[in-house]
Amino acid sequence: MPHHTLSVIIPTKNRPELLKRAMLSVAIQDYPGFEVCIVDNNSSQKTNGQTREIVGEFEKNYPAITWRYIHSNKKFASGARNDGMDASSGDHIIFLDDDDELLADSIKIRMNNMLADPCLALLYCGGYSKIYPYPFKIYRYYHYNKALHTERLLMMSCSSIMINKKIFAANHLRFDEEQSRMDDYDLCKMIIRLGLKVRSIPEPLVLIHLHPETRISSQKVINYDFKNALIRRWGPAEADTVFHYAEAVAIWRKCFGIEEQSFAEIKKALRNDFNRSPTLAFRLKFMIVSISPFLFLTLYHIALFISQSYKNRIAYSAERA
């Protein structure tokens, strides 16, 4: 197998049209000689065939890039990402979810930063979140500061992450294959705990699509058993993290118009899973989003801008001190 400086790993399951868009965003990057590993995570037989055909089309249309189809029998996307890492030949790895996109010069800018520092274990970038069907594209970026991120991890999605494969292998770092969700969160906490070098860059280099077909919006506020694994590894405080994650899922489902549960039903589900009632903040958000998702997203956009500005100011000040 030929050696590459970079591998892009895209796990996918039963979403060939979205996958095509993600692959195209990679194909048009201005960077030479890298490989793309499409990891088919237990797709249906029909979709499996479609995915193979798409990979074949890209091999024909973009021959300067090495396109590889990899089948994964793992239960979750976390296992598919590990299978992609194991099969990849690149010294560095960019992860991209199949419903997201790389923006212009995403690979070039990130590779320049990684190659400039051989000790850098993980680099993450800024990005935009596109919220459908609303006219919102929100800039997301929290500047890395070890103290702040140890207290509360503020990184973005897996699509913003780039890693040094050699450093990962030396520290036996992998995604937890028993984690159905928040596996990227778990991995990033492990990197910080080990004291490995992490950097962030503010350039918006990825586009995260939030829509009814995304994994987060299709989840219901039930079956949060994965929280037990996080609590065992990181301590009781992680129960709060997963609880707030569950509240956020319910709000996003309401935004997309696919939340069928009433407030009383969500309250009951949260009590069953976490033995806690919804927070006051959740009650307020649920009330606003029930009245007008557009109003909620407008207020969310403003609140996020203020929060990011405040936390980034602290992070930059600590860095200069």
C-alpha positions as CSV (number, residue, x, y, z in Angstrom):
1,M,0.0,0.0,0.0
2,P,1.5,3.4,-1.0
3,H,2.4,5.8,1.8
4,H,0.6,9.1,2.1
5,T,1.2,12.2,4.2
6,L,-2.6,12.6,4.8
7,S,-5.6,10.3,5.1
8,V,-9.2,11.7,5.2
9,I,-11.5,9.2,6.9
10,I,-15.3,9.4,6.2
11,P,-17.5,6.9,8.1
12,T,-20.9,6.5,6.4
13,K,-24.1,4.6,6.8
14,N,-27.1,4.5,4.4
15,R,-26.6,8.1,3.2
16,P,-25.1,7.9,-0.3
17,E,-26.3,11.4,-1.4
18,L,-25.0,13.1,1.6
19,L,-21.7,11.1,1.3
20,K,-21.3,12.3,-2.3
21,R,-21.5,15.9,-1.2
22,A,-18.9,15.3,1.5
23,M,-16.6,13.5,-0.9
24,L,-16.9,16.3,-3.5
25,S,-15.8,18.8,-0.8
26,V,-12.6,16.7,-0.3
27,A,-12.0,16.1,-4.0
28,I,-11.8,19.9,-4.9
29,Q,-9.2,20.6,-2.2
30,D,-6.0,22.1,-3.5
31,Y,-3.5,19.7,-1.9
32,P,-1.5,17.0,-3.6
33,G,-1.3,13.2,-3.1
34,F,-3.6,12.2,-0.2
35,E,-6.0,9.3,0.3
36,V,-9.7,9.2,1.3
37,C,-11.0,6.2,3.2
38,I,-14.7,5.7,2.9
39,V,-15.7,3.4,5.8
40,D,-19.1,1.8,5.2
41,N,-20.5,1.2,8.7
42,N,-22.9,-1.7,8.2
43,S,-25.1,-0.1,5.5
44,S,-27.9,-2.0,3.9
45,Q,-27.1,-4.2,1.0
46,K,-28.7,-1.7,-1.5
47,T,-26.8,1.3,0.0
48,N,-23.6,-0.7,0.2
49,G,-23.7,-1.2,-3.5
50,Q,-24.4,2.5,-4.1
51,T,-21.5,3.5,-1.9
52,R,-19.1,1.3,-3.8
53,E,-20.4,2.8,-7.1
54,I,-19.8,6.4,-5.7
55,V,-16.3,5.5,-4.7
56,G,-15.7,4.1,-8.2
57,E,-17.0,7.3,-9.8
58,F,-14.6,9.4,-7.7
59,E,-11.7,7.1,-8.6
60,K,-12.4,7.8,-12.2
61,N,-13.1,11.5,-12.0
62,Y,-10.4,12.4,-9.5
63,P,-7.5,10.1,-10.1
64,A,-4.9,12.3,-8.4
65,I,-6.5,11.2,-5.1
66,T,-6.4,7.6,-3.7
67,W,-10.0,6.6,-3.0
68,R,-10.5,3.5,-0.8
69,Y,-13.7,1.6,0.1
70,I,-13.5,-0.1,3.5
71,H,-16.3,-2.2,5.0
72,S,-16.8,-2.1,8.8
73,N,-18.9,-4.5,10.8
74,K,-18.6,-2.4,14.0
75,K,-21.8,-1.3,15.9
76,F,-21.2,2.4,16.0
77,A,-19.4,5.1,14.0
78,S,-16.7,5.1,16.7
79,G,-15.7,1.6,15.6
80,A,-15.8,2.6,11.9
81,R,-13.4,5.5,12.6
82,N,-11.0,3.0,14.3
83,D,-11.2,0.7,11.3
84,G,-10.5,3.7,9.0
85,M,-7.4,4.6,11.1
86,D,-6.2,1.0,11.0
87,A,-6.5,0.8,7.3
88,S,-5.2,4.3,6.5
89,S,-1.6,4.9,5.3
90,G,-1.4,8.6,6.2
91,D,0.9,10.2,8.8
92,H,-1.9,12.6,9.6
93,I,-5.7,12.0,9.7
94,I,-8.6,14.3,9.1
95,F,-12.0,13.0,10.2
96,L,-15.1,14.1,8.2
97,D,-18.7,13.0,8.9
98,D,-20.6,12.0,5.8
99,D,-23.1,14.9,6.1
100,D,-20.5,17.6,6.6
101,E,-18.1,19.4,4.2
102,L,-14.6,20.7,4.1
103,L,-14.4,24.4,3.1
104,A,-11.8,25.9,0.7
105,D,-8.1,25.2,1.6
106,S,-9.2,23.2,4.7
107,I,-6.6,20.5,4.0
108,K,-3.8,22.9,3.0
109,I,-4.2,25.2,6.1
110,R,-4.4,22.3,8.5
111,M,-1.5,20.4,7.0
112,N,0.7,23.5,7.1
113,N,0.0,23.8,10.8
114,M,0.5,20.1,11.6
115,L,3.7,19.8,9.6
116,A,5.1,22.9,11.4
117,D,5.0,21.1,14.7
118,P,5.9,17.4,14.8
119,C,4.9,17.3,18.5
120,L,1.3,18.4,17.8
121,A,-1.1,15.5,18.6
122,L,-4.3,17.2,17.7
123,L,-5.4,20.3,15.8
124,Y,-8.9,21.5,15.6
125,C,-10.3,24.4,13.6
126,G,-13.2,26.8,13.5
127,G,-16.2,26.1,11.4
128,Y,-19.8,27.0,10.4
129,S,-22.9,25.2,11.5
130,K,-25.7,25.4,8.9
131,I,-29.1,24.9,10.4
132,Y,-31.9,23.7,8.1
133,P,-34.4,24.8,7.0
134,Y,-33.5,28.2,8.6
135,P,-31.3,30.9,7.1
136,F,-28.6,30.4,9.8
137,K,-24.9,29.7,9.4
138,I,-23.3,30.1,12.7
139,Y,-19.5,30.5,13.3
140,R,-18.2,28.1,16.0
141,Y,-14.8,28.4,17.5
142,Y,-13.4,28.1,21.0
143,H,-9.7,28.9,21.3
144,Y,-7.8,26.1,23.0
145,N,-6.8,26.6,26.6
146,K,-5.9,23.6,28.6
147,A,-7.3,24.8,31.9
148,L,-10.6,25.9,30.3
149,H,-10.9,22.7,28.3
150,T,-10.1,20.5,31.2
151,E,-12.9,22.1,33.2
152,R,-15.4,21.9,30.4
153,L,-14.5,20.5,27.0
154,L,-15.4,23.1,24.3
155,M,-14.2,21.5,21.1
156,M,-16.4,21.2,18.1
157,S,-17.5,18.2,16.2
158,C,-15.3,15.3,14.9
159,S,-15.2,17.0,11.5
160,S,-13.0,19.8,12.9
161,I,-10.4,17.4,14.3
162,M,-7.0,16.5,12.7
163,I,-4.6,14.1,14.4
164,N,-1.0,12.9,14.2
165,K,-1.3,9.2,13.7
166,K,2.2,8.3,15.1
167,I,1.5,10.1,18.4
168,F,-1.9,8.5,18.6
169,A,-0.4,5.0,18.1
170,A,2.4,5.6,20.6
171,N,-0.2,6.5,23.3
172,H,-2.6,3.7,22.3
173,L,-5.3,6.3,21.5
174,R,-8.5,5.1,19.8
175,F,-12.2,5.9,19.8
176,D,-14.1,3.9,22.4
177,E,-16.1,1.4,20.3
178,E,-18.7,0.9,23.0
179,Q,-19.7,4.6,22.9
180,S,-22.7,5.1,20.7
181,R,-22.4,8.8,21.1
182,M,-19.9,11.4,22.4
183,D,-16.9,9.2,21.3
184,D,-15.1,12.3,20.0
185,Y,-15.7,14.0,23.4
186,D,-14.3,11.0,25.2
187,L,-11.2,10.9,23.0
188,C,-10.4,14.6,23.3
189,K,-10.6,14.4,27.1
190,M,-8.1,11.5,27.0
191,I,-5.7,13.5,24.9
192,I,-5.9,16.4,27.4
193,R,-5.5,14.1,30.4
194,L,-2.4,12.6,28.9
195,G,-0.9,16.0,28.5
196,L,-0.4,15.7,24.7
197,K,0.0,18.9,22.7
198,V,-3.3,20.4,21.3
199,R,-3.7,23.5,19.2
200,S,-6.6,25.3,17.6
201,I,-6.9,27.7,14.7
202,P,-9.8,30.1,14.2
203,E,-10.2,29.7,10.4
204,P,-13.6,28.3,9.5
205,L,-12.5,25.2,7.6
206,V,-15.5,22.9,7.9
207,L,-19.2,23.2,7.4
208,I,-21.4,21.2,9.8
209,H,-24.9,20.5,8.5
210,L,-27.6,20.3,11.1
211,H,-30.8,18.9,9.6
212,P,-33.5,16.3,10.3
213,E,-31.3,13.5,8.8
214,T,-28.4,14.1,11.1
215,R,-27.6,11.6,13.8
216,I,-28.2,14.1,16.6
217,S,-31.6,15.1,15.4
218,S,-32.8,11.5,15.0
219,Q,-32.0,10.6,18.6
220,K,-34.7,10.6,21.2
221,V,-34.2,11.6,24.9
222,I,-33.9,8.0,25.9
223,N,-31.3,5.2,25.9
224,Y,-28.5,7.2,27.4
225,D,-26.8,4.1,28.8
226,F,-23.4,5.3,27.3
227,K,-23.3,7.8,30.1
228,N,-22.2,5.0,32.5
229,A,-19.0,4.4,30.5
230,L,-18.2,8.1,30.6
231,I,-18.9,8.3,34.4
232,R,-16.7,5.2,35.0
233,R,-13.8,6.8,33.1
234,W,-14.1,10.5,34.0
235,G,-16.0,10.5,37.3
236,P,-19.6,11.5,38.5
237,A,-19.4,15.0,36.9
238,E,-19.9,13.4,33.5
239,A,-23.5,12.7,34.4
240,D,-24.1,16.4,34.2
241,T,-22.4,16.6,30.8
242,V,-24.6,13.8,29.3
243,F,-27.7,15.3,31.0
244,H,-27.2,18.6,29.3
245,Y,-26.5,16.8,26.0
246,A,-29.8,15.0,26.3
247,E,-31.6,18.3,26.9
248,A,-29.9,19.8,23.8
249,V,-31.0,16.9,21.7
250,A,-34.6,17.5,22.6
251,I,-34.3,21.2,21.7
252,W,-32.8,20.5,18.3
253,R,-35.5,17.9,17.6
254,K,-38.0,20.5,18.4
255,C,-36.3,23.0,16.1
256,F,-36.5,20.5,13.2
257,G,-40.2,19.8,13.9
258,I,-39.6,16.1,14.7
259,E,-39.9,16.1,18.4
260,E,-43.2,14.3,19.1
261,Q,-42.9,14.1,22.9
262,S,-44.6,16.7,25.0
263,F,-42.7,18.6,27.7
264,A,-44.2,16.2,30.3
265,E,-43.0,13.2,28.4
266,I,-39.5,14.6,28.0
267,K,-39.5,15.4,31.7
268,K,-40.5,11.8,32.5
269,A,-37.8,10.4,30.2
270,L,-35.1,12.6,31.8
271,R,-36.1,11.5,35.3
272,N,-36.0,7.8,34.2
273,D,-32.5,8.1,32.6
274,F,-30.9,10.7,35.0
275,N,-33.2,10.9,38.0
276,R,-33.3,14.6,37.4
277,S,-35.9,17.1,36.3
278,P,-35.3,19.5,33.3
279,T,-33.2,22.6,34.2
280,L,-34.8,26.1,34.2
281,A,-32.7,26.9,31.1
282,F,-34.2,23.9,29.3
283,R,-37.7,24.9,30.3
284,L,-37.2,28.4,28.9
285,K,-35.6,27.1,25.7
286,F,-38.4,24.6,25.2
287,M,-41.0,27.3,25.7
288,I,-39.4,29.6,23.1
289,V,-38.7,27.0,20.5
290,S,-42.3,25.8,20.9
291,I,-43.5,29.3,20.1
292,S,-41.0,30.0,17.2
293,P,-38.0,27.9,16.2
294,F,-36.8,31.0,14.2
295,L,-36.9,33.2,17.4
296,F,-35.1,30.5,19.4
297,L,-32.3,30.2,16.8
298,T,-31.9,34.0,16.6
299,L,-31.5,34.2,20.4
300,Y,-29.2,31.2,20.3
301,H,-27.0,32.8,17.7
302,I,-26.7,35.9,19.8
303,A,-26.0,34.0,23.1
304,L,-23.4,31.8,21.3
305,F,-21.6,34.8,19.9
306,I,-21.4,36.4,23.4
307,S,-20.3,33.1,25.0
308,Q,-17.6,32.4,22.5
309,S,-16.3,36.0,22.6
310,Y,-16.1,35.9,26.4
311,K,-14.4,32.4,26.6
312,N,-12.0,33.2,23.8
313,R,-11.0,36.4,25.4
314,I,-10.1,34.5,28.6
315,A,-8.2,31.8,26.6
316,Y,-6.2,34.4,24.6
317,S,-5.4,36.3,27.8
318,A,-4.2,33.2,29.6
319,E,-2.0,32.3,26.5
320,R,-0.3,35.7,26.6
321,A,0.3,35.7,30.4
